[in-house]
Coordinates of C-alpha atoms and ligand atoms in Angstrom, one line a residue:
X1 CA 119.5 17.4 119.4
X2 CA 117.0 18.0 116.9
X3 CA 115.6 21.2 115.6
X4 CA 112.1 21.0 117.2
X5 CA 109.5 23.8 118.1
X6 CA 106.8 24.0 120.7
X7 CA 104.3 24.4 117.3
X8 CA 105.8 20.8 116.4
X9 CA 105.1 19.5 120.0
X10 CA 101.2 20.2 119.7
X11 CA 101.1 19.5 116.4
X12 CA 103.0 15.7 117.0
X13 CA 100.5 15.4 120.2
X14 CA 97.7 16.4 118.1
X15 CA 98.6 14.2 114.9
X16 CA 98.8 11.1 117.3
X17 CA 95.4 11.9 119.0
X18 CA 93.8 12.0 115.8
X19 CA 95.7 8.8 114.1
X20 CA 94.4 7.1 117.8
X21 CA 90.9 8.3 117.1
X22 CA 90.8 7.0 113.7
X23 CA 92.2 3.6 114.9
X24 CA 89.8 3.3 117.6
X25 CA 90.1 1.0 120.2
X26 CA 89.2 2.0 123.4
X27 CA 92.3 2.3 125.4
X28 CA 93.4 3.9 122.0
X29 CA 90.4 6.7 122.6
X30 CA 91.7 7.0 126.7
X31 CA 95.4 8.1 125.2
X32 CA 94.2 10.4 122.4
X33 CA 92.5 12.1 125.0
X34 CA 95.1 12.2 126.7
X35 CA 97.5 13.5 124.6
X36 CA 94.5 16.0 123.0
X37 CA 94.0 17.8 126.7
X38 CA 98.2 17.5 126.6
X39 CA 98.4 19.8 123.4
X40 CA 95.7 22.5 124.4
X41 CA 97.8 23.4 127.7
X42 CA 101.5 22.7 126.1
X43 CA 100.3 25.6 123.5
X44 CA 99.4 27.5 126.0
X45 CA 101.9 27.3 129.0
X46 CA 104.0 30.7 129.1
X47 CA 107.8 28.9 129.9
X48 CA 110.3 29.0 127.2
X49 CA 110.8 25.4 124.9
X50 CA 114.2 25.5 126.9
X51 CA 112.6 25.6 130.3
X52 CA 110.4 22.8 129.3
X53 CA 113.4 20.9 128.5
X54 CA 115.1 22.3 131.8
X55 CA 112.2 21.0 133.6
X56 CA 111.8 18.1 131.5
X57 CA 108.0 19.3 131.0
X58 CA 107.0 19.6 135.5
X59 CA 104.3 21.9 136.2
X60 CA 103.0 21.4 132.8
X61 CA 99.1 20.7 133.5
X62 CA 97.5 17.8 131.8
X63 CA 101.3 16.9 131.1
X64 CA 102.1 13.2 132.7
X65 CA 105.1 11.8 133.8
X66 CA 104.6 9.4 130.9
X67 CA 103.8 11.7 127.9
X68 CA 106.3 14.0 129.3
X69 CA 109.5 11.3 128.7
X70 CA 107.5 10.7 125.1
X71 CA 108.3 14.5 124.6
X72 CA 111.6 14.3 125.5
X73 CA 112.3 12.1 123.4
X74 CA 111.0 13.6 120.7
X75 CA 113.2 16.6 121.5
X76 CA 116.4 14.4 121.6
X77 CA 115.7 12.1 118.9
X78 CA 112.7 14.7 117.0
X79 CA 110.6 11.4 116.3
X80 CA 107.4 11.4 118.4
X81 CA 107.2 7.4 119.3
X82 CA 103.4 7.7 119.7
X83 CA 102.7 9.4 116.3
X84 CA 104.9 6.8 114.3
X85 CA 103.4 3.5 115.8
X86 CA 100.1 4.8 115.2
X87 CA 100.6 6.2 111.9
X88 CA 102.3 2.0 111.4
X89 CA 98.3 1.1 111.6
X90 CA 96.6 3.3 109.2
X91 CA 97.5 3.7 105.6
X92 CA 99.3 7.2 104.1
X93 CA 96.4 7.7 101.5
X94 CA 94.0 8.1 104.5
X95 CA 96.5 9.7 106.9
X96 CA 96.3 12.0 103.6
X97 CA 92.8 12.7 104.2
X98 CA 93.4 14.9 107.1
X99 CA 94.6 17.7 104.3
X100 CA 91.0 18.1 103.4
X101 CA 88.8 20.5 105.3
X102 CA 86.1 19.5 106.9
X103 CA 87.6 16.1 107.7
X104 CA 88.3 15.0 111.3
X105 CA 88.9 11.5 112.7
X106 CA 85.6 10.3 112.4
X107 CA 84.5 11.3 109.4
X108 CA 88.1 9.8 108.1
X109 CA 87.4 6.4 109.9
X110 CA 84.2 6.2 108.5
X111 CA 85.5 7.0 104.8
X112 CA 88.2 4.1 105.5
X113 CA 85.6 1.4 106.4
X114 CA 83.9 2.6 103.2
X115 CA 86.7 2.0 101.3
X116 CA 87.4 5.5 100.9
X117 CA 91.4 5.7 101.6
X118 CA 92.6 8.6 99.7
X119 CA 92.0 12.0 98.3
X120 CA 91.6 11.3 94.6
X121 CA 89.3 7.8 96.2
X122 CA 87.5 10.5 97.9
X123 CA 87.1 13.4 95.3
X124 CA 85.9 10.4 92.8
X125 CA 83.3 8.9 95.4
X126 CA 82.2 13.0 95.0
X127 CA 81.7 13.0 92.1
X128 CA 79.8 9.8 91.5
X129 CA 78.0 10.0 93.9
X130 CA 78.9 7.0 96.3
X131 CA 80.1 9.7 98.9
X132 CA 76.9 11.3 99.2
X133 CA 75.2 8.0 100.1
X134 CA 77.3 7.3 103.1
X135 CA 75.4 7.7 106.0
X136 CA 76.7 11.1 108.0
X137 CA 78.1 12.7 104.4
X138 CA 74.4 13.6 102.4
X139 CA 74.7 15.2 99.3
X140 CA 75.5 19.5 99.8
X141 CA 78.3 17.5 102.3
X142 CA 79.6 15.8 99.4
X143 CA 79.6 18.4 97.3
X144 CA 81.7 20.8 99.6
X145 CA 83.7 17.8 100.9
X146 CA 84.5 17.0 97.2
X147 CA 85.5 20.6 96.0
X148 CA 88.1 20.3 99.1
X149 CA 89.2 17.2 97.8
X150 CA 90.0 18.8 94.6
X151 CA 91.9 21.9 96.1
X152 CA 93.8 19.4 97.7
X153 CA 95.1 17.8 94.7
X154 CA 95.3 21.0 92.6
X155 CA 97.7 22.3 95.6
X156 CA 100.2 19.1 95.1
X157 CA 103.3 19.7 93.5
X158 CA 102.5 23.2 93.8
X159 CA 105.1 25.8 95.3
X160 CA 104.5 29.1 96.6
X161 CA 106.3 32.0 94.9
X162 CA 109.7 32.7 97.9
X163 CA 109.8 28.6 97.2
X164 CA 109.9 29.0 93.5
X165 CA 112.0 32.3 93.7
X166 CA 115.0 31.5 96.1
X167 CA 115.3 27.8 94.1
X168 CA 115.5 30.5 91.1
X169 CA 117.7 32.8 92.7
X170 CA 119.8 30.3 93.9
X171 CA 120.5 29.1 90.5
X172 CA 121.2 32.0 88.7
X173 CA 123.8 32.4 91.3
X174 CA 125.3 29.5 90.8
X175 CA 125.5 29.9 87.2
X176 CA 126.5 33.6 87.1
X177 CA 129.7 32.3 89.2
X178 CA 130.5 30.3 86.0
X179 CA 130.2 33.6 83.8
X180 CA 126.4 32.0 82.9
X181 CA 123.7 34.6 82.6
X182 CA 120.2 32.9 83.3
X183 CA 117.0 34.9 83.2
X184 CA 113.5 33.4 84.6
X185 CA 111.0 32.1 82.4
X186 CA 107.7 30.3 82.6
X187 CA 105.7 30.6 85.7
X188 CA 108.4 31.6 87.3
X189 CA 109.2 34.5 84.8
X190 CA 105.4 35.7 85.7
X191 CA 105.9 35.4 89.3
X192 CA 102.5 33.8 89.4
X193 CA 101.4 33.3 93.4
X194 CA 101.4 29.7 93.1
X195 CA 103.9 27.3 90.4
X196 CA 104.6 23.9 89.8
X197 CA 108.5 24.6 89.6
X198 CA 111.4 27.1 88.3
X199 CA 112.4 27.5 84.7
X200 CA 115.2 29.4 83.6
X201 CA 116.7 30.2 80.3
X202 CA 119.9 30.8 79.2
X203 CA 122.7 30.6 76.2
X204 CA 125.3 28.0 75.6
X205 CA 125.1 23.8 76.5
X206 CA 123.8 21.9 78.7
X207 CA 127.0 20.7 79.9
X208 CA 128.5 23.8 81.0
X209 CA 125.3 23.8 83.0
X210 CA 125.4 21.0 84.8
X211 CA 129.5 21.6 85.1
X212 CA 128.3 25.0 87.1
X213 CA 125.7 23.5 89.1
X214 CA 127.8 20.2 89.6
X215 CA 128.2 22.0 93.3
X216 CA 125.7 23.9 94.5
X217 CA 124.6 22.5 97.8
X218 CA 120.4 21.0 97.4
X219 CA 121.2 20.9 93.5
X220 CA 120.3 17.2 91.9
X221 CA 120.4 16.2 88.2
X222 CA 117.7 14.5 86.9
X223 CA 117.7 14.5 83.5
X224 CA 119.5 16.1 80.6
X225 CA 118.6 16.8 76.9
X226 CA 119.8 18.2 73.8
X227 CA 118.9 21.5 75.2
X228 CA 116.9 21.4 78.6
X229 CA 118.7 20.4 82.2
X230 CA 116.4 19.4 84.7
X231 CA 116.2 18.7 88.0
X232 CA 115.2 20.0 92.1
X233 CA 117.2 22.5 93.7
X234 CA 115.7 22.7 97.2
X235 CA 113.2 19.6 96.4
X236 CA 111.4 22.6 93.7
X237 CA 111.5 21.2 90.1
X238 CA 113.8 23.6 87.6
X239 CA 114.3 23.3 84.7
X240 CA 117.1 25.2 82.6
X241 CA 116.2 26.1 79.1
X242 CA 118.5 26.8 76.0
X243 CA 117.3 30.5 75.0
X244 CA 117.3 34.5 74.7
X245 CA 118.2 35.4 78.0
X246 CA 118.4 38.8 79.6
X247 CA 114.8 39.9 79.2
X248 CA 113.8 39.3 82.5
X249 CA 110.1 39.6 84.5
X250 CA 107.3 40.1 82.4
X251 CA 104.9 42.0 84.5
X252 CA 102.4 41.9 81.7
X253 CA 102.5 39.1 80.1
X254 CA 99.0 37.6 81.1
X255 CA 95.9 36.7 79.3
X256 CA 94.1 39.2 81.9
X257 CA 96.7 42.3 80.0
X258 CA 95.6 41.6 77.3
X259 CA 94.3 45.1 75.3
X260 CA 94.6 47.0 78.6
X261 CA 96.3 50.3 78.4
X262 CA 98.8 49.9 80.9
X263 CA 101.6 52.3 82.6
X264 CA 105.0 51.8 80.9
X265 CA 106.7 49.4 83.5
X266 CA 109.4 51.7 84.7
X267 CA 106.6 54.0 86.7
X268 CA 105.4 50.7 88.4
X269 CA 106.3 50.4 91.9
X270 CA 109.2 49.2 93.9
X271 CA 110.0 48.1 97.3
X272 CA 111.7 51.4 98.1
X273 CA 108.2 53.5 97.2
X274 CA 106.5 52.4 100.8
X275 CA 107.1 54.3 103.0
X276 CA 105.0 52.6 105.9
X277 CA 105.1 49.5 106.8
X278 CA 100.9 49.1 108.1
X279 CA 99.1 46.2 109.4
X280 CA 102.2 44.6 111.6
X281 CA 102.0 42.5 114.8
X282 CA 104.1 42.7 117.8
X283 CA 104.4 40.6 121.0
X284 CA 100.6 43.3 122.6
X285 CA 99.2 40.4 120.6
X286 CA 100.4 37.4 118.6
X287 CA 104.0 39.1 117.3
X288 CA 107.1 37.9 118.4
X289 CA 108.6 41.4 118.8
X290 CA 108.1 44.1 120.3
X291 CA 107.2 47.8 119.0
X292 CA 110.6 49.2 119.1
X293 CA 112.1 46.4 117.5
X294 CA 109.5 46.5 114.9
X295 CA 110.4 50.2 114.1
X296 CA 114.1 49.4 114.2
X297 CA 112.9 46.6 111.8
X298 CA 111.2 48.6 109.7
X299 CA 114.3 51.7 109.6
X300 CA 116.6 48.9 108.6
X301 CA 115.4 47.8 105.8
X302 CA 115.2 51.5 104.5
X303 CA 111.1 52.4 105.3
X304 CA 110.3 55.3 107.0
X305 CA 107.5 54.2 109.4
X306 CA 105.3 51.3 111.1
X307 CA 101.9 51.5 111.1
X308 CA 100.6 48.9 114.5
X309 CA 98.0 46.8 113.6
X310 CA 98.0 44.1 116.5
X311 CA 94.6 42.4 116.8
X312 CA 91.1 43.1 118.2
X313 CA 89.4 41.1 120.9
X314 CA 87.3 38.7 119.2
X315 CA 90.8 36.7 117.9
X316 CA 91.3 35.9 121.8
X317 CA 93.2 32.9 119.8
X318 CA 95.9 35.4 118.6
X319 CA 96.2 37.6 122.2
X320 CA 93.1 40.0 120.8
X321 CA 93.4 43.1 123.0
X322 CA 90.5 43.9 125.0
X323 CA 89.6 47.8 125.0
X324 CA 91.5 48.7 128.6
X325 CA 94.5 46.6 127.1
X326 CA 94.0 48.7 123.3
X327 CA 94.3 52.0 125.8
X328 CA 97.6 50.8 127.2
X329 CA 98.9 50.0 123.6
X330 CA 97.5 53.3 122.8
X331 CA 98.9 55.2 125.3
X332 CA 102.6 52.8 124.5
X333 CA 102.7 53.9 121.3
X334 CA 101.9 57.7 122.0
X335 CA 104.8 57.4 124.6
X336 CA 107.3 56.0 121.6
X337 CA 105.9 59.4 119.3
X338 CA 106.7 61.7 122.3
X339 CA 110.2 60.2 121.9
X340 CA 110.4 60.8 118.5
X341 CA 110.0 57.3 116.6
X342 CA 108.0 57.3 114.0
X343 CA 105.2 55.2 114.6
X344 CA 101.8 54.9 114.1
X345 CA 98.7 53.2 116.0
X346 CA 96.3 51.5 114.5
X347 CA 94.7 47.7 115.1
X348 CA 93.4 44.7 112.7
X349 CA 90.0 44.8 114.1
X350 CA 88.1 41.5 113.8
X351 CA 84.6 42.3 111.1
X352 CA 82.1 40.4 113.3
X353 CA 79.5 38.6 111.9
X354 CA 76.9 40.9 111.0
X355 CA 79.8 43.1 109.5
X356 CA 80.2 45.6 112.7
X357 CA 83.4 46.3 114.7
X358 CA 84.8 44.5 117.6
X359 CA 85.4 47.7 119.5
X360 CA 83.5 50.6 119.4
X361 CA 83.8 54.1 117.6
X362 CA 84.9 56.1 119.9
X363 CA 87.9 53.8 120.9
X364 CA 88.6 53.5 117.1
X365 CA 88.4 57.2 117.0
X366 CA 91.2 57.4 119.0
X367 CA 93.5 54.8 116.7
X368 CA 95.6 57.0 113.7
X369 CA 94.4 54.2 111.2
X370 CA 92.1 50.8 111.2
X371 CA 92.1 47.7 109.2
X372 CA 89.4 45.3 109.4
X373 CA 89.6 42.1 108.8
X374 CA 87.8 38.6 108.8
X375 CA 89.0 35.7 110.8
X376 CA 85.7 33.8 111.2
X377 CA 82.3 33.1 109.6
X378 CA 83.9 31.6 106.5
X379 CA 80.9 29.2 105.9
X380 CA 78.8 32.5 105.4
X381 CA 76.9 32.6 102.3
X382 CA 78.3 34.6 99.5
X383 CA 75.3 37.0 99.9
X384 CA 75.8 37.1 103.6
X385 CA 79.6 37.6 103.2
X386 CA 79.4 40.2 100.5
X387 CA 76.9 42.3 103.2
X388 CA 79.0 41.9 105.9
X389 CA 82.2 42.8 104.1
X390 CA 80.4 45.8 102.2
X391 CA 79.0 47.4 106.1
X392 CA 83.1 46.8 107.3
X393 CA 84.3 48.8 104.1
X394 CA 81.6 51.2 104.3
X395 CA 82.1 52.7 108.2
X396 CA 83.9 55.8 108.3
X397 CA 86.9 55.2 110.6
X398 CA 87.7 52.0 108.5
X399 CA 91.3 52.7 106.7
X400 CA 91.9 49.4 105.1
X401 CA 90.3 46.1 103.9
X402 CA 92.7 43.6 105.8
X403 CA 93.6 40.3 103.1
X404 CA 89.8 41.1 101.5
X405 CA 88.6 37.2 100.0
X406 CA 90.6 35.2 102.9
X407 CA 92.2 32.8 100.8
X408 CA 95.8 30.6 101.8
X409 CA 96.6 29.6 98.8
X410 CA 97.5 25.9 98.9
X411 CA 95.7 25.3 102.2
X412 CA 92.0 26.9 101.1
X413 CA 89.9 28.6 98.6
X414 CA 89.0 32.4 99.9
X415 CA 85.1 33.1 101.5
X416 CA 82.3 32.8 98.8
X417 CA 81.8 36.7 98.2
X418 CA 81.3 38.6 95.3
X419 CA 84.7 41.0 95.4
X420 CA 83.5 43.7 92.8
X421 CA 80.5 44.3 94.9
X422 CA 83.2 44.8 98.2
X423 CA 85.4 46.9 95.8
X424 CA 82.5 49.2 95.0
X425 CA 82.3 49.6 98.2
X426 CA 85.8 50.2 98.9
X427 CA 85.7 52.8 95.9
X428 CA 82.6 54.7 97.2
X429 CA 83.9 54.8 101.0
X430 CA 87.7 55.8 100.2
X431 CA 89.1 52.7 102.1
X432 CA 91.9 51.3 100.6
X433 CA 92.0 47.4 99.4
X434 CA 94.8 45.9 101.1
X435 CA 97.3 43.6 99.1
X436 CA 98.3 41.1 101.9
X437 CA 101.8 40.8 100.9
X438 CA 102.1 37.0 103.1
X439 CA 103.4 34.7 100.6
X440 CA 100.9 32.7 101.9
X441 CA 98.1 35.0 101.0
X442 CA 98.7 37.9 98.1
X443 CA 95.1 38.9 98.9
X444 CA 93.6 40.8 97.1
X445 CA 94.4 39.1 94.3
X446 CA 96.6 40.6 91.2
X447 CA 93.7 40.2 89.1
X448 CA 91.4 41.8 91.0
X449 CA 93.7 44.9 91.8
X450 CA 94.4 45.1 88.2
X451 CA 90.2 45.1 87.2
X452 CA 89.9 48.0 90.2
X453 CA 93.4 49.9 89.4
X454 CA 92.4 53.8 89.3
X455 CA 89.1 53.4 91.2
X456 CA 90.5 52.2 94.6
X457 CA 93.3 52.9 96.4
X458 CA 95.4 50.3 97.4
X459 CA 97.9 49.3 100.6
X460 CA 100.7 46.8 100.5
X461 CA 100.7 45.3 103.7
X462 CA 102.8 42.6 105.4
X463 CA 100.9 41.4 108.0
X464 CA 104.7 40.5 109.8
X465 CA 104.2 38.6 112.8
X466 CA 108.2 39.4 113.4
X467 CA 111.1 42.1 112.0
X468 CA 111.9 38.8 109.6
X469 CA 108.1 39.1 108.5
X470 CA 109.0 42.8 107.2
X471 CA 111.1 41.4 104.1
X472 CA 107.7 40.0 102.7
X473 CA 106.5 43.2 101.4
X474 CA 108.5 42.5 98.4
X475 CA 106.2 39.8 97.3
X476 CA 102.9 41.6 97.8
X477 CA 105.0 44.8 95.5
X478 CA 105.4 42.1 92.8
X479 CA 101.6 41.5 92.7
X480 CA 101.1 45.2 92.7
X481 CA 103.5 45.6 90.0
X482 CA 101.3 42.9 88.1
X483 CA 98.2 44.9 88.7
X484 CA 100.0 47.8 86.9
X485 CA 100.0 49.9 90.3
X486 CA 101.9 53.0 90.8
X487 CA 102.9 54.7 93.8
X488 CA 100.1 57.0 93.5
X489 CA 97.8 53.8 93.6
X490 CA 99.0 53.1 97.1
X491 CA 98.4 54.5 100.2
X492 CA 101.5 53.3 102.0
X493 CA 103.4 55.2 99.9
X494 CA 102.4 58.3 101.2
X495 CA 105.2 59.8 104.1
X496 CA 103.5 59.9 107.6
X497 CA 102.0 63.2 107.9
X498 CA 100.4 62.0 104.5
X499 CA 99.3 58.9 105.3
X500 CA 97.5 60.4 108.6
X501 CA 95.9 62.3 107.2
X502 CA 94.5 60.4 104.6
X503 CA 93.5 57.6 107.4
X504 CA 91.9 60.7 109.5
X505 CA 90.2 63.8 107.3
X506 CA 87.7 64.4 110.0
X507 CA 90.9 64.8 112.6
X508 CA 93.2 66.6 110.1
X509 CA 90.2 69.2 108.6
X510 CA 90.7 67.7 105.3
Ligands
LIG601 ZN1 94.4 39.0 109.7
LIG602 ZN1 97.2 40.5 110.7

């Protein structure tokens, strides 16, 4: 059987609507619709992926007897039949264009006809301005549409930093059990957010190398020189290097260090200096576990508290909580303080458009700590953005700036905004920048921690959407330690009592 998820299940139904669409015929539009209505109440249907299977998909609205056995197939076989005969008909350099935002089916079909069938095609037809003569495209379309082309094809080959890391760690292991010592170097040695492989270095030949890697399960050779070994260990390029090892990560070793007067790297801080482990999900919204386990979580891995932080209403997408729900989380949480666990309540609060709340004071009043956070209005101007952002940081009962410029890196660039102006802000209010510690995100970025170090606080969140999630917060403490923070430079270092009443001086009289 294979290994497949629900996600995978909308995402196959939705990946075959779209290749349909951009095909075109008209029975071809009938079934993508089909299949598109399929996805939206398959993501939403409460049973279990095994009592779908159990059922073989009955009761499943908008789930026919005939897409139904194309689903079960794909959970036997985990090929979707539909998605690979349609993909047969359209070409894998415009398939590709799907990875650029601001691209749907149509738009992609009409880019084919023009001859337009890939991502570099299409960031070239940008830039020369064929694309903006398309009928539909125009030229501020172009110019956005190209800029996402480019992200695109700056973000291939690329690796995120756990990628990078556990290829790394994985290594060194191998090596260390061969009495070889490698230390990282490069990128890698940096811990930059994003890199284009692993690089190691270490003493002796490149043949006792490749005789201790020989082994090692998702290691391949690929080439070897008078003093390099390359190769992928986990499909991430690495790259062994002859050299001094035993120096280890640089924290600053940037251009941006450069003639900064910096703390001496042994007071930077460490995984073991949070105490609280804020801005977490659980299953009130769109978490997979619930508050208990989330504090065991937390306990286990040596913390000494969670701070909630399920979401607000607006992100009905993500199980927002209305306000009579946030009462009964509310009045949860204060039910697992009577009995002694240490826990904290507090919400992500969706920053509406104009830069208010999504609840109102008084029920934020009655939270021990609030981030805010923006999860729409992205096309917002940068003047817009930086206003709205600036009111958010500015309210009073506003701990923490949730993932501040709203960047994934490798999927999309972060709201236009001007971050200094939002970091004044942050400065003049006392709320604390949040340092998203999501591989996925590492927002704010280093740089911009490192530019704001001593004139706003700071919070290392993981935004965990499970206990797993939790383990994350060492990759948002590596970007601190980049920024040359300290534990006095983060909030979340503070024990609870602290950390209260920080996130409340109007409660605490302080
Ligand atoms: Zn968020
Ligand atoms: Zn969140």
């Amino acid at each position: 059987m294979a290994d497949v998820t629900r996600k995978d299940l909308v995402h196959a139904l939705n990946s075959a609507a779209d290749l349909l669409d951009v095909l075109g015929s008209d029975a071809g539009g009938f079934r993508a619709t089909a299949y598109r209505s399929a996805a939206r109440s398959l993501d939403r249907h409460e049973a279990s992926l095994d009592e779908l299977r159990e059922s073989r998909f009955a009761g499943v609205p908008k789930v026919g007897r005939g897409i139904a056995a194309e689903l079960m197939d794909y959970l036997d076989t985990g090929r979707f039949a539909p998605l690979d005969e349609a993909a047969e008909g359209v070409p894998e350099g415009v398939q590709g264009l799907f990875a650029v935002r601001g691209l749907g089916p149509k738009k992609v079909r009409t880019l084919w006809d023009a001859g337009i069938d890939s991502v570099t095609r299409l960031r070239d037809a940008a830039q020369s301005g064929e694309l903006a003569a398309i009928k539909g495209f125009g030229a501020k379309g172009a110019q956005t549409l190209g800029q996402a082309a480019q992200f695109v094809l700056d973000a291939q080959d690329r690796f995120l930093l756990p990628q990078a890391l556990q290829a790394g760690e994985a290594v060194q292991q191998a090596l260390a059990g061969a009495g070889l010592e490698a230390t990282f170097s490069g990128e890698l040695g940096r811990l930059r957010d994003t890199l284009g492989g692993a690089e190691l270095v270490l003493s002796g030949d490149p043949d006792a190398w490749a005789g201790a890697l020989a082994g090692a399960a998702g290691w391949e050779v690929r080439e070897q020189g008078a003093d390099t070994l390359s190769g992928r260990f986990g499909g991430v390029p690495l790259t062994l290097r002859r050299g001094e090892a035993g120096v280890g990560f640089l924290p600053f070793d940037e251009p941006e260090h450069a003639g900064l007067d910096l703390p001496d790297p042994a007071a930077l801080i460490q995984v073991q200096d949070i105490q609280g482990m804020l801005h977490t999900h659980s299953v009130w919204s769109d978490g997979t576990a619930t508050l208990r386990e989330m504090v065991a979580g937390v306990r286990d891995l040596g913390h000494a508290y969670l701070g909630t932080g399920d979401h607000s209403q607006a992100a009905a997408y993500a199980g927002g909580l209305t306000p009579a729900r946030l009462r009964e989380y509310i009045a949860e949480i204060r039910g697992l303080q009577a009995e002694g666990l240490p826990i904290l309540a507090g919400a992500e609060v969706d920053i509406l458009a104009d830069g208010s709340l999504d609840y109102p004071d008084e029920l934020l009043a009655e939270l021990d700590y609030v981030v805010a956070s923006v999860h729409s209005g992205f096309g917002l101007s940068a003047a817009d953005q930086t206003a709205r952002l600036v009111r958010a940081a500015s309210h009073p009962l506003v701990s923490i700036l949730g993932h501040p410029t709203g960047r994934l890196l490798l999927r999309r660039e972060g709201y236009a905004l001007d971050i200094d102006a939002v970091l004044e802000a942050c400065a003049a209010s006392g709320t604390a920048a949040e340092i998203n510690a999501n591989p996925w995100r590492l927002d704010l970025r280093w740089q911009d921690a490192l530019r704001w170090r001593g004139r706003v606080r700071f919070s290392i969140n993981t935004d965990a959407h499970s206990v797993a999630g939790l383990r994350d917060i060492r990759y948002g403490v590596m970007m601190a330690r980049k920024a040359g923070l300290t534990p006095a430079d983060v909030v979340n270092c503070l024990d609870m009592a602290a950390f209260k009443a920080w996130a409340r001086p109007e409660v605490s009289g302080r």
